[in-house]
């Protein structure tokens, strides 16, 4: 049994403790916004916020998040998340869309730490998220737009 | 299949459903509500092809016959419908058409198919007719309800009005009544000067769902009592199971069964985690006797040996290139090598299949959905009419899901068959399955030879292209190929340049290794080989890369010329190839009837290119959605750039695939992405595609800049392999 809070809701799951968190969230909790892309923490499609930090959940054993606070794309909240999502929609960032939940979670995590990121900050925070459609030009612009919007 | 009359069909659903049927052969023949004769349907029977649904809640849903995997057909086809319908963009919705090769055929191919950058091109008239027909019927309904003349009714921004009587209604208000009206045979279409939506930007219809986690892909489908299935595939493509041991796998909690299927060993489990764990504990011995066991290195050597100018078939010949080159002042002869490439869509291949009481329902992101559906029907021994395939959003494809062999349809069908009886199964491929799963961009050798006269003019050009065929021996081979597969060499012929002698020959190679179209298909290597080789010749002649190309262009190459002039203009090209630590390289290449020119700005960072900025000019005819066009060009540049810099799907000795995940099969990342500045040429020509044409020019543009900067010619891709 593993207990954690996900998107503000307390849950208990009865799965093997070495099961990757990604598959527990998708298969057991049916929150399917977080995606599988590589299984080896190389692409970032599975990124969720675990205790406020972006985490590659395809390699995170569920047993290691007992008691943790988890946020997924479905429950991402707060001014940074709202600004990021609005900027993403404003620029029509997604193409195929598969990686975008992970991109948005990583971008939100960045803005929570660095409200006005430079291009270097963006490179450092986002280099772990692959977009095979190469929407990177718009991802970069959307992060700047979100930062500008929050600054008011 | 039950045959319905038009009236019956229209009466079955709430609101208005517009049915259109277009004849089989391309866009030369069009006509809304045409009568279609086909097997099982008597002559004169109306076979409606529903593209538009207007609901009482005033939403207009476009049923999109092309799969949406990021290239924009939901938005594009909805724009075409909305334009002629005079709808408000806010009321537009889009959803995927289910598999149905007759109703939803690609008018260029004759079956339901997404590929070849054809979605907008083949739908342009058809979808506008669908919108125009709906508009006509709504107006007719309004005229009847209000007792006024249809000519006096105005439709604007989704509102139908009659000024004199003060009547007004929404589409939803009149949907039911419109369904009772006659479908017009040839609804009048707008003149392009009247377009309000086409040519302007509107929010994409699939964006919101892709930013809040609600967009539904195949992997997100869950059915009652569904098992998740992963398959242990061979690490040598095409190997088959010799023996296996599943005793450890079966001990994993949640693993319910292990079965041998033709594709490998299938592990059935209650969850993905259990299935993957079970698979990792299998022991399998493989039989590689029917597989490709040569290494990439050996294949290159074999292809290189086969690359003689008299081998294979001549696919283009102008004058006597042999004599011209033999008599030339300078002869330049080089070989280009292009590796196997994986498509690597972010969503690995997957499918869901549910079988209940002799009927099957599938969920899958298929580019040829009828083919995968047919594979399931055949494998399970049930008629095609008992199989439904729901085409899902797909997390990228780049050609990978356009399967003439129904690779995934067959695999999920074999999984169901091996399980026996009713049930529901989700097949999930991992990244390792994806990269080792075959169907690669063909490894290709170009042997090129040209002669320059004393003035530096090109007197002869020869190109021998050596690779496997993608299309021959598949159902796409229509029997009239004469041993030629244009997808193997397209782009090496019909160049925009007026050269006095040309000879291009294609040497087909055989291998059991499966190959497939990969974003821009033949152009993915021919664009590079031709535009780099030409650039080398211009350099040898001391000519400017832009002016040198313009001077060579045929008089009819007006669109090539226009994009090259435009890109030179926006990049501020002044003939200087190197400025400080930055170099500039040029390439122009037409593919899928779309013309693209690029200039890349490159510097040398630690002995490897860093691409800072790319200027692009594109002519794709009428720009239906400029925002989507820019996005596809930006993405096409990034996709092509990562590939030429990093990607080589390498076969090791014995045919083992070297790269199994993104740690070794490197994807372009955000810090490696250049700025992209896109100029779209104004045009009233019929629209052409944008999914692929942005990809071919980036490689040669970067290579030409790199050679200007460092003197190093890159002729063996990727850059990493050449030793850059």
mmCIF file of N, CA and C in Angstrom, chain B residues 19-133:
data_model
loop_
_atom_site.group_PDB
_atom_site.id
_atom_site.type_symbol
_atom_site.label_atom_id
_atom_site.label_comp_id
_atom_site.label_asym_id
_atom_site.label_seq_id
_atom_site.Cartn_x
_atom_site.Cartn_y
_atom_site.Cartn_z
ATOM 1 N N UNK B 19 -24.095 14.953 -46.449
ATOM 2 C CA UNK B 19 -23.371 13.858 -47.055
ATOM 3 C C UNK B 19 -22.861 14.265 -48.424
ATOM 4 N N UNK B 20 -21.638 13.968 -48.660
ATOM 5 C CA UNK B 20 -21.060 14.233 -49.964
ATOM 6 C C UNK B 20 -20.371 12.972 -50.431
ATOM 7 N N UNK B 21 -20.539 12.666 -51.658
ATOM 8 C CA UNK B 21 -19.771 11.555 -52.198
ATOM 9 C C UNK B 21 -19.095 12.047 -53.449
ATOM 10 N N UNK B 22 -17.823 11.859 -53.510
ATOM 11 C CA UNK B 22 -17.096 12.268 -54.696
ATOM 12 C C UNK B 22 -16.664 11.031 -55.460
ATOM 13 N N UNK B 23 -16.591 11.130 -56.762
ATOM 14 C CA UNK B 23 -16.195 9.977 -57.557
ATOM 15 C C UNK B 23 -14.773 9.546 -57.220
ATOM 16 N N UNK B 24 -14.425 8.381 -57.727
ATOM 17 C CA UNK B 24 -13.197 7.726 -57.307
ATOM 18 C C UNK B 24 -11.917 8.451 -57.727
ATOM 19 N N UNK B 25 -11.922 9.067 -58.880
ATOM 20 C CA UNK B 25 -10.651 9.449 -59.474
ATOM 21 C C UNK B 25 -10.304 10.920 -59.307
ATOM 22 N N UNK B 26 -9.665 11.235 -58.214
ATOM 23 C CA UNK B 26 -9.008 12.521 -58.084
ATOM 24 C C UNK B 26 -9.900 13.726 -58.193
ATOM 25 N N UNK B 27 -9.276 14.868 -58.195
ATOM 26 C CA UNK B 27 -10.033 16.091 -58.105
ATOM 27 C C UNK B 27 -10.506 16.593 -59.456
ATOM 28 N N UNK B 28 -10.055 15.949 -60.530
ATOM 29 C CA UNK B 28 -10.536 16.371 -61.845
ATOM 30 C C UNK B 28 -12.049 16.215 -61.896
ATOM 31 N N UNK B 29 -12.528 15.157 -61.273
ATOM 32 C CA UNK B 29 -13.972 14.978 -61.206
ATOM 33 C C UNK B 29 -14.422 15.372 -59.811
ATOM 34 N N UNK B 30 -15.327 16.298 -59.733
ATOM 35 C CA UNK B 30 -15.857 16.608 -58.418
ATOM 36 C C UNK B 30 -17.360 16.703 -58.543
ATOM 37 N N UNK B 31 -17.989 17.115 -57.525
ATOM 38 C CA UNK B 31 -19.428 17.251 -57.584
ATOM 39 C C UNK B 31 -20.038 16.772 -56.299
ATOM 40 N N UNK B 32 -20.638 17.681 -55.582
ATOM 41 C CA UNK B 32 -21.235 17.306 -54.317
ATOM 42 C C UNK B 32 -22.415 16.382 -54.559
ATOM 43 N N UNK B 33 -22.675 15.525 -53.616
ATOM 44 C CA UNK B 33 -23.842 14.658 -53.661
ATOM 45 C C UNK B 33 -23.907 13.838 -54.934
ATOM 46 N N UNK B 34 -22.758 13.488 -55.457
ATOM 47 C CA UNK B 34 -22.748 12.658 -56.655
ATOM 48 C C UNK B 34 -23.249 11.253 -56.322
ATOM 49 N N UNK B 35 -23.657 10.586 -57.348
ATOM 50 C CA UNK B 35 -24.113 9.212 -57.171
ATOM 51 C C UNK B 35 -22.933 8.283 -57.413
ATOM 52 N N UNK B 36 -22.775 7.354 -56.524
ATOM 53 C CA UNK B 36 -21.594 6.507 -56.556
ATOM 54 C C UNK B 36 -22.015 5.055 -56.727
ATOM 55 N N UNK B 37 -21.354 4.399 -57.658
ATOM 56 C CA UNK B 37 -21.616 2.979 -57.828
ATOM 57 C C UNK B 37 -20.436 2.201 -57.288
ATOM 58 N N UNK B 38 -20.725 1.224 -56.478
ATOM 59 C CA UNK B 38 -19.626 0.407 -55.966
ATOM 60 C C UNK B 38 -20.173 -0.974 -55.618
ATOM 61 N N UNK B 39 -19.256 -1.873 -55.329
ATOM 62 C CA UNK B 39 -19.661 -3.235 -54.998
ATOM 63 C C UNK B 39 -20.631 -3.218 -53.818
ATOM 64 N N UNK B 40 -21.696 -3.945 -53.953
ATOM 65 C CA UNK B 40 -22.634 -4.062 -52.845
ATOM 66 C C UNK B 40 -23.643 -2.939 -52.791
ATOM 67 N N UNK B 41 -23.472 -1.936 -53.623
ATOM 68 C CA UNK B 41 -24.423 -0.837 -53.660
ATOM 69 C C UNK B 41 -24.940 -0.729 -55.081
ATOM 70 N N UNK B 42 -26.212 -0.798 -55.233
ATOM 71 C CA UNK B 42 -26.774 -0.775 -56.571
ATOM 72 C C UNK B 42 -26.577 0.576 -57.242
ATOM 73 N N UNK B 43 -26.628 0.599 -58.569
ATOM 74 C CA UNK B 43 -26.485 1.861 -59.291
ATOM 75 C C UNK B 43 -27.564 2.843 -58.847
ATOM 76 N N UNK B 44 -27.160 4.077 -58.741
ATOM 77 C CA UNK B 44 -28.153 5.095 -58.399
ATOM 78 C C UNK B 44 -28.393 5.254 -56.915
ATOM 79 N N UNK B 45 -27.842 4.394 -56.098
ATOM 80 C CA UNK B 45 -28.031 4.519 -54.655
ATOM 81 C C UNK B 45 -27.124 5.612 -54.116
ATOM 82 N N UNK B 46 -27.688 6.476 -53.357
ATOM 83 C CA UNK B 46 -26.880 7.551 -52.786
ATOM 84 C C UNK B 46 -26.055 7.007 -51.622
ATOM 85 N N UNK B 47 -24.764 7.209 -51.658
ATOM 86 C CA UNK B 47 -23.888 6.757 -50.579
ATOM 87 C C UNK B 47 -23.319 7.988 -49.883
ATOM 88 N N UNK B 48 -23.959 8.448 -48.859
ATOM 89 C CA UNK B 48 -23.536 9.717 -48.267
ATOM 90 C C UNK B 48 -22.199 9.582 -47.545
ATOM 91 N N UNK B 49 -21.455 10.639 -47.596
ATOM 92 C CA UNK B 49 -20.112 10.684 -47.049
ATOM 93 C C UNK B 49 -20.104 11.873 -46.107
ATOM 94 N N UNK B 50 -20.335 11.611 -44.831
ATOM 95 C CA UNK B 50 -20.635 12.697 -43.902
ATOM 96 C C UNK B 50 -19.386 13.427 -43.431
ATOM 97 N N UNK B 51 -19.282 14.658 -43.796
ATOM 98 C CA UNK B 51 -18.143 15.477 -43.381
ATOM 99 C C UNK B 51 -18.524 16.591 -42.403
ATOM 100 N N UNK B 52 -19.804 16.897 -42.364
ATOM 101 C CA UNK B 52 -20.245 18.041 -41.575
ATOM 102 C C UNK B 52 -21.442 17.633 -40.729
ATOM 103 N N UNK B 53 -21.419 18.037 -39.480
ATOM 104 C CA UNK B 53 -22.556 17.765 -38.605
ATOM 105 C C UNK B 53 -22.878 19.049 -37.851
ATOM 106 N N UNK B 54 -24.105 19.478 -38.021
ATOM 107 C CA UNK B 54 -24.532 20.689 -37.318
ATOM 108 C C UNK B 54 -25.562 20.277 -36.282
ATOM 109 N N UNK B 55 -25.240 20.572 -35.023
ATOM 110 C CA UNK B 55 -26.087 20.098 -33.932
ATOM 111 C C UNK B 55 -27.027 21.199 -33.477
ATOM 112 N N UNK B 56 -28.114 20.819 -32.828
ATOM 113 C CA UNK B 56 -29.047 21.834 -32.297
ATOM 114 C C UNK B 56 -28.357 22.815 -31.354
ATOM 115 N N UNK B 57 -27.248 22.406 -30.740
ATOM 116 C CA UNK B 57 -26.548 23.339 -29.846
ATOM 117 C C UNK B 57 -25.679 24.334 -30.608
ATOM 118 N N UNK B 58 -25.815 24.337 -31.926
ATOM 119 C CA UNK B 58 -25.148 25.312 -32.797
ATOM 120 C C UNK B 58 -23.662 25.034 -33.017
ATOM 121 N N UNK B 59 -23.201 23.872 -32.602
ATOM 122 C CA UNK B 59 -21.823 23.523 -32.944
ATOM 123 C C UNK B 59 -21.800 22.912 -34.349
ATOM 124 N N UNK B 60 -20.728 23.197 -35.051
ATOM 125 C CA UNK B 60 -20.502 22.623 -36.377
ATOM 126 C C UNK B 60 -19.273 21.720 -36.256
ATOM 127 N N UNK B 61 -19.480 20.430 -36.433
ATOM 128 C CA UNK B 61 -18.367 19.494 -36.308
ATOM 129 C C UNK B 61 -17.952 19.012 -37.679
ATOM 130 N N UNK B 62 -16.686 19.177 -37.961
ATOM 131 C CA UNK B 62 -16.132 18.661 -39.208
ATOM 132 C C UNK B 62 -15.548 17.289 -38.924
ATOM 133 N N UNK B 63 -16.003 16.308 -39.676
ATOM 134 C CA UNK B 63 -15.485 14.953 -39.513
ATOM 135 C C UNK B 63 -14.281 14.837 -40.452
ATOM 136 N N UNK B 64 -13.105 14.767 -39.822
ATOM 137 C CA UNK B 64 -11.855 14.929 -40.560
ATOM 138 C C UNK B 64 -11.369 13.574 -41.068
ATOM 139 N N UNK B 65 -11.255 13.468 -42.379
ATOM 140 C CA UNK B 65 -10.856 12.180 -42.954
ATOM 141 C C UNK B 65 -9.359 11.931 -42.823
ATOM 142 N N UNK B 66 -8.622 12.946 -42.381
ATOM 143 C CA UNK B 66 -7.178 12.786 -42.187
ATOM 144 C C UNK B 66 -6.842 12.744 -40.709
ATOM 145 N N UNK B 67 -5.922 11.856 -40.361
ATOM 146 C CA UNK B 67 -5.521 11.749 -38.964
ATOM 147 C C UNK B 67 -4.809 13.022 -38.532
ATOM 148 N N UNK B 68 -5.105 13.447 -37.320
ATOM 149 C CA UNK B 68 -4.444 14.629 -36.739
ATOM 150 C C UNK B 68 -3.298 14.144 -35.863
ATOM 151 N N UNK B 69 -2.078 14.431 -36.283
ATOM 152 C CA UNK B 69 -0.930 14.137 -35.400
ATOM 153 C C UNK B 69 0.007 15.336 -35.336
ATOM 154 N N UNK B 70 -0.611 16.497 -35.422
ATOM 155 C CA UNK B 70 0.163 17.710 -35.222
ATOM 156 C C UNK B 70 0.325 18.555 -36.463
ATOM 157 N N UNK B 71 0.032 17.969 -37.616
ATOM 158 C CA UNK B 71 0.250 18.705 -38.866
ATOM 159 C C UNK B 71 -0.930 19.609 -39.209
ATOM 160 N N UNK B 72 -2.017 19.493 -38.451
ATOM 161 C CA UNK B 72 -3.049 20.516 -38.534
ATOM 162 C C UNK B 72 -4.299 20.280 -39.353
ATOM 163 N N UNK B 73 -4.653 19.055 -39.750
ATOM 164 C CA UNK B 73 -5.847 18.896 -40.593
ATOM 165 C C UNK B 73 -7.160 19.204 -39.876
ATOM 166 N N UNK B 74 -7.228 19.008 -38.564
ATOM 167 C CA UNK B 74 -8.478 19.371 -37.869
ATOM 168 C C UNK B 74 -8.792 20.845 -38.136
ATOM 169 N N UNK B 75 -7.792 21.671 -37.922
ATOM 170 C CA UNK B 75 -7.975 23.108 -38.116
ATOM 171 C C UNK B 75 -8.101 23.442 -39.602
ATOM 172 N N UNK B 76 -7.304 22.803 -40.411
ATOM 173 C CA UNK B 76 -7.280 23.112 -41.838
ATOM 174 C C UNK B 76 -8.578 22.752 -42.535
ATOM 175 N N UNK B 77 -9.053 21.526 -42.330
ATOM 176 C CA UNK B 77 -10.281 21.114 -43.007
ATOM 177 C C UNK B 77 -11.488 21.864 -42.449
ATOM 178 N N UNK B 78 -11.453 22.149 -41.138
ATOM 179 C CA UNK B 78 -12.546 22.925 -40.546
ATOM 180 C C UNK B 78 -12.568 24.344 -41.118
ATOM 181 N N UNK B 79 -11.406 24.889 -41.408
ATOM 182 C CA UNK B 79 -11.335 26.233 -42.006
ATOM 183 C C UNK B 79 -12.012 26.237 -43.373
ATOM 184 N N UNK B 80 -11.742 25.186 -44.157
ATOM 185 C CA UNK B 80 -12.323 25.113 -45.503
ATOM 186 C C UNK B 80 -13.844 25.036 -45.434
ATOM 187 N N UNK B 81 -14.351 24.224 -44.500
ATOM 188 C CA UNK B 81 -15.801 24.089 -44.337
ATOM 189 C C UNK B 81 -16.394 25.397 -43.834
ATOM 190 N N UNK B 82 -15.763 25.947 -42.801
ATOM 191 C CA UNK B 82 -16.304 27.157 -42.165
ATOM 192 C C UNK B 82 -16.342 28.332 -43.141
ATOM 193 N N UNK B 83 -15.339 28.393 -44.011
ATOM 194 C CA UNK B 83 -15.279 29.487 -44.981
ATOM 195 C C UNK B 83 -16.535 29.519 -45.847
ATOM 196 N N UNK B 84 -16.862 28.375 -46.432
ATOM 197 C CA UNK B 84 -18.000 28.337 -47.359
ATOM 198 C C UNK B 84 -19.340 28.327 -46.633
ATOM 199 N N UNK B 85 -19.289 27.889 -45.376
ATOM 200 C CA UNK B 85 -20.511 27.856 -44.568
ATOM 201 C C UNK B 85 -20.795 29.235 -43.969
ATOM 202 N N UNK B 86 -19.808 30.109 -44.002
ATOM 203 C CA UNK B 86 -19.880 31.387 -43.301
ATOM 204 C C UNK B 86 -20.181 31.195 -41.827
ATOM 205 N N UNK B 87 -19.504 30.226 -41.268
ATOM 206 C CA UNK B 87 -19.664 29.941 -39.845
ATOM 207 C C UNK B 87 -18.798 30.877 -39.017
ATOM 208 N N UNK B 88 -19.105 30.915 -37.739
ATOM 209 C CA UNK B 88 -18.236 31.593 -36.781
ATOM 210 C C UNK B 88 -17.191 30.585 -36.335
ATOM 211 N N UNK B 89 -15.935 31.005 -36.252
ATOM 212 C CA UNK B 89 -14.882 30.046 -35.880
ATOM 213 C C UNK B 89 -15.146 29.438 -34.500
ATOM 214 N N UNK B 90 -15.791 30.206 -33.619
ATOM 215 C CA UNK B 90 -16.050 29.710 -32.258
ATOM 216 C C UNK B 90 -16.953 28.477 -32.244
ATOM 217 N N UNK B 91 -17.762 28.316 -33.265
ATOM 218 C CA UNK B 91 -18.695 27.192 -33.240
ATOM 219 C C UNK B 91 -18.104 25.940 -33.914
ATOM 220 N N UNK B 92 -16.902 26.074 -34.446
ATOM 221 C CA UNK B 92 -16.314 24.947 -35.184
ATOM 222 C C UNK B 92 -15.679 23.928 -34.232
ATOM 223 N N UNK B 93 -15.860 22.650 -34.565
ATOM 224 C CA UNK B 93 -15.240 21.544 -33.839
ATOM 225 C C UNK B 93 -14.710 20.585 -34.903
ATOM 226 N N UNK B 94 -13.838 19.690 -34.492
ATOM 227 C CA UNK B 94 -13.370 18.669 -35.439
ATOM 228 C C UNK B 94 -13.221 17.351 -34.721
ATOM 229 N N UNK B 95 -13.501 16.283 -35.430
ATOM 230 C CA UNK B 95 -13.247 14.951 -34.887
ATOM 231 C C UNK B 95 -12.782 14.048 -36.025
ATOM 232 N N UNK B 96 -12.145 12.947 -35.645
ATOM 233 C CA UNK B 96 -11.611 12.039 -36.661
ATOM 234 C C UNK B 96 -12.713 11.212 -37.286
ATOM 235 N N UNK B 97 -12.633 11.034 -38.594
ATOM 236 C CA UNK B 97 -13.517 10.079 -39.264
ATOM 237 C C UNK B 97 -13.066 8.670 -38.899
ATOM 238 N N UNK B 98 -14.005 7.756 -38.739
ATOM 239 C CA UNK B 98 -13.610 6.367 -38.527
ATOM 240 C C UNK B 98 -13.063 5.769 -39.824
ATOM 241 N N UNK B 99 -12.475 4.579 -39.716
ATOM 242 C CA UNK B 99 -11.943 3.924 -40.914
ATOM 243 C C UNK B 99 -13.071 3.613 -41.881
ATOM 244 N N UNK B 100 -12.965 4.150 -43.098
ATOM 245 C CA UNK B 100 -13.915 3.821 -44.162
ATOM 246 C C UNK B 100 -13.298 4.278 -45.476
ATOM 247 N N UNK B 101 -12.727 3.316 -46.186
ATOM 248 C CA UNK B 101 -11.968 3.654 -47.390
ATOM 249 C C UNK B 101 -12.820 4.245 -48.494
ATOM 250 N N UNK B 102 -14.121 3.979 -48.479
ATOM 251 C CA UNK B 102 -14.947 4.532 -49.538
ATOM 252 C C UNK B 102 -15.400 5.945 -49.217
ATOM 253 N N UNK B 103 -15.925 6.119 -48.023
ATOM 254 C CA UNK B 103 -16.467 7.434 -47.679
ATOM 255 C C UNK B 103 -15.370 8.461 -47.448
ATOM 256 N N UNK B 104 -14.264 8.014 -46.899
ATOM 257 C CA UNK B 104 -13.247 8.971 -46.465
ATOM 258 C C UNK B 104 -11.936 8.817 -47.222
ATOM 259 N N UNK B 105 -12.041 8.443 -48.477
ATOM 260 C CA UNK B 105 -10.815 8.247 -49.250
ATOM 261 C C UNK B 105 -10.074 9.557 -49.489
ATOM 262 N N UNK B 106 -8.765 9.447 -49.519
ATOM 263 C CA UNK B 106 -7.916 10.526 -49.999
ATOM 264 C C UNK B 106 -8.104 10.557 -51.509
ATOM 265 N N UNK B 107 -8.536 11.685 -52.043
ATOM 266 C CA UNK B 107 -8.893 11.737 -53.460
ATOM 267 C C UNK B 107 -7.694 11.524 -54.381
ATOM 268 N N UNK B 108 -6.495 11.682 -53.845
ATOM 269 C CA UNK B 108 -5.312 11.424 -54.674
ATOM 270 C C UNK B 108 -4.922 9.944 -54.668
ATOM 271 N N UNK B 109 -5.322 9.219 -53.642
ATOM 272 C CA UNK B 109 -4.832 7.843 -53.472
ATOM 273 C C UNK B 109 -5.905 6.777 -53.661
ATOM 274 N N UNK B 110 -7.172 7.146 -53.506
ATOM 275 C CA UNK B 110 -8.225 6.155 -53.687
ATOM 276 C C UNK B 110 -8.528 5.313 -52.464
ATOM 277 N N UNK B 111 -7.847 5.577 -51.355
ATOM 278 C CA UNK B 111 -8.212 4.925 -50.100
ATOM 279 C C UNK B 111 -8.006 5.944 -48.994
ATOM 280 N N UNK B 112 -8.575 5.669 -47.820
ATOM 281 C CA UNK B 112 -8.417 6.602 -46.713
ATOM 282 C C UNK B 112 -6.945 6.626 -46.320
ATOM 283 N N UNK B 113 -6.324 7.737 -46.456
ATOM 284 C CA UNK B 113 -4.881 7.777 -46.261
ATOM 285 C C UNK B 113 -4.428 9.192 -45.952
ATOM 286 N N UNK B 114 -3.547 9.295 -44.984
ATOM 287 C CA UNK B 114 -2.879 10.547 -44.693
ATOM 288 C C UNK B 114 -1.413 10.352 -45.016
ATOM 289 N N UNK B 115 -0.878 11.162 -45.893
ATOM 290 C CA UNK B 115 0.519 11.017 -46.283
ATOM 291 C C UNK B 115 0.811 11.866 -47.493
ATOM 292 N N UNK B 116 2.094 12.025 -47.773
ATOM 293 C CA UNK B 116 2.496 12.778 -48.949
ATOM 294 C C UNK B 116 2.092 14.237 -48.886
ATOM 295 N N UNK B 117 1.892 14.752 -47.677
ATOM 296 C CA UNK B 117 1.518 16.170 -47.513
ATOM 297 C C UNK B 117 0.320 16.533 -48.385
ATOM 298 N N UNK B 118 -0.702 15.697 -48.356
ATOM 299 C CA UNK B 118 -1.843 15.873 -49.260
ATOM 300 C C UNK B 118 -3.134 16.321 -48.582
ATOM 301 N N UNK B 119 -3.155 16.440 -47.251
ATOM 302 C CA UNK B 119 -4.442 16.632 -46.564
ATOM 303 C C UNK B 119 -5.185 17.856 -47.088
ATOM 304 N N UNK B 120 -4.527 18.997 -47.107
ATOM 305 C CA UNK B 120 -5.198 20.206 -47.590
ATOM 306 C C UNK B 120 -5.383 20.137 -49.110
ATOM 307 N N UNK B 121 -4.359 19.663 -49.798
ATOM 308 C CA UNK B 121 -4.406 19.673 -51.266
ATOM 309 C C UNK B 121 -5.581 18.852 -51.794
ATOM 310 N N UNK B 122 -5.804 17.647 -51.237
ATOM 311 C CA UNK B 122 -6.884 16.819 -51.787
ATOM 312 C C UNK B 122 -8.242 17.179 -51.212
ATOM 313 N N UNK B 123 -8.255 17.965 -50.130
ATOM 314 C CA UNK B 123 -9.526 18.303 -49.478
ATOM 315 C C UNK B 123 -10.039 19.689 -49.854
ATOM 316 N N UNK B 124 -9.207 20.456 -50.525
ATOM 317 C CA UNK B 124 -9.496 21.882 -50.714
ATOM 318 C C UNK B 124 -10.874 22.112 -51.333
ATOM 319 N N UNK B 125 -11.154 21.463 -52.437
ATOM 320 C CA UNK B 125 -12.455 21.641 -53.085
ATOM 321 C C UNK B 125 -13.531 20.838 -52.378
ATOM 322 N N UNK B 126 -13.193 19.622 -52.007
ATOM 323 C CA UNK B 126 -14.176 18.725 -51.386
ATOM 324 C C UNK B 126 -14.767 19.320 -50.099
ATOM 325 N N UNK B 127 -13.911 19.833 -49.233
ATOM 326 C CA UNK B 127 -14.413 20.363 -47.965
ATOM 327 C C UNK B 127 -15.132 21.700 -48.147
ATOM 328 N N UNK B 128 -14.668 22.480 -49.110
ATOM 329 C CA UNK B 128 -15.402 23.723 -49.385
ATOM 330 C C UNK B 128 -16.789 23.387 -49.917
ATOM 331 N N UNK B 129 -16.882 22.366 -50.749
ATOM 332 C CA UNK B 129 -18.205 21.950 -51.242
ATOM 333 C C UNK B 129 -19.083 21.469 -50.090
ATOM 334 N N UNK B 130 -18.463 20.782 -49.145
ATOM 335 C CA UNK B 130 -19.246 20.298 -47.996
ATOM 336 C C UNK B 130 -19.829 21.482 -47.227
ATOM 337 N N UNK B 131 -19.015 22.509 -47.025
ATOM 338 C CA UNK B 131 -19.492 23.702 -46.321
ATOM 339 C C UNK B 131 -20.535 24.453 -47.126
ATOM 340 N N UNK B 132 -20.297 24.571 -48.429
ATOM 341 C CA UNK B 132 -21.229 25.301 -49.290
ATOM 342 C C UNK B 132 -22.582 24.596 -49.364
ATOM 343 N N UNK B 133 -22.545 23.267 -49.388
ATOM 344 C CA UNK B 133 -23.798 22.515 -49.436
ATOM 345 C C UNK B 133 -24.610 22.726 -48.162
#
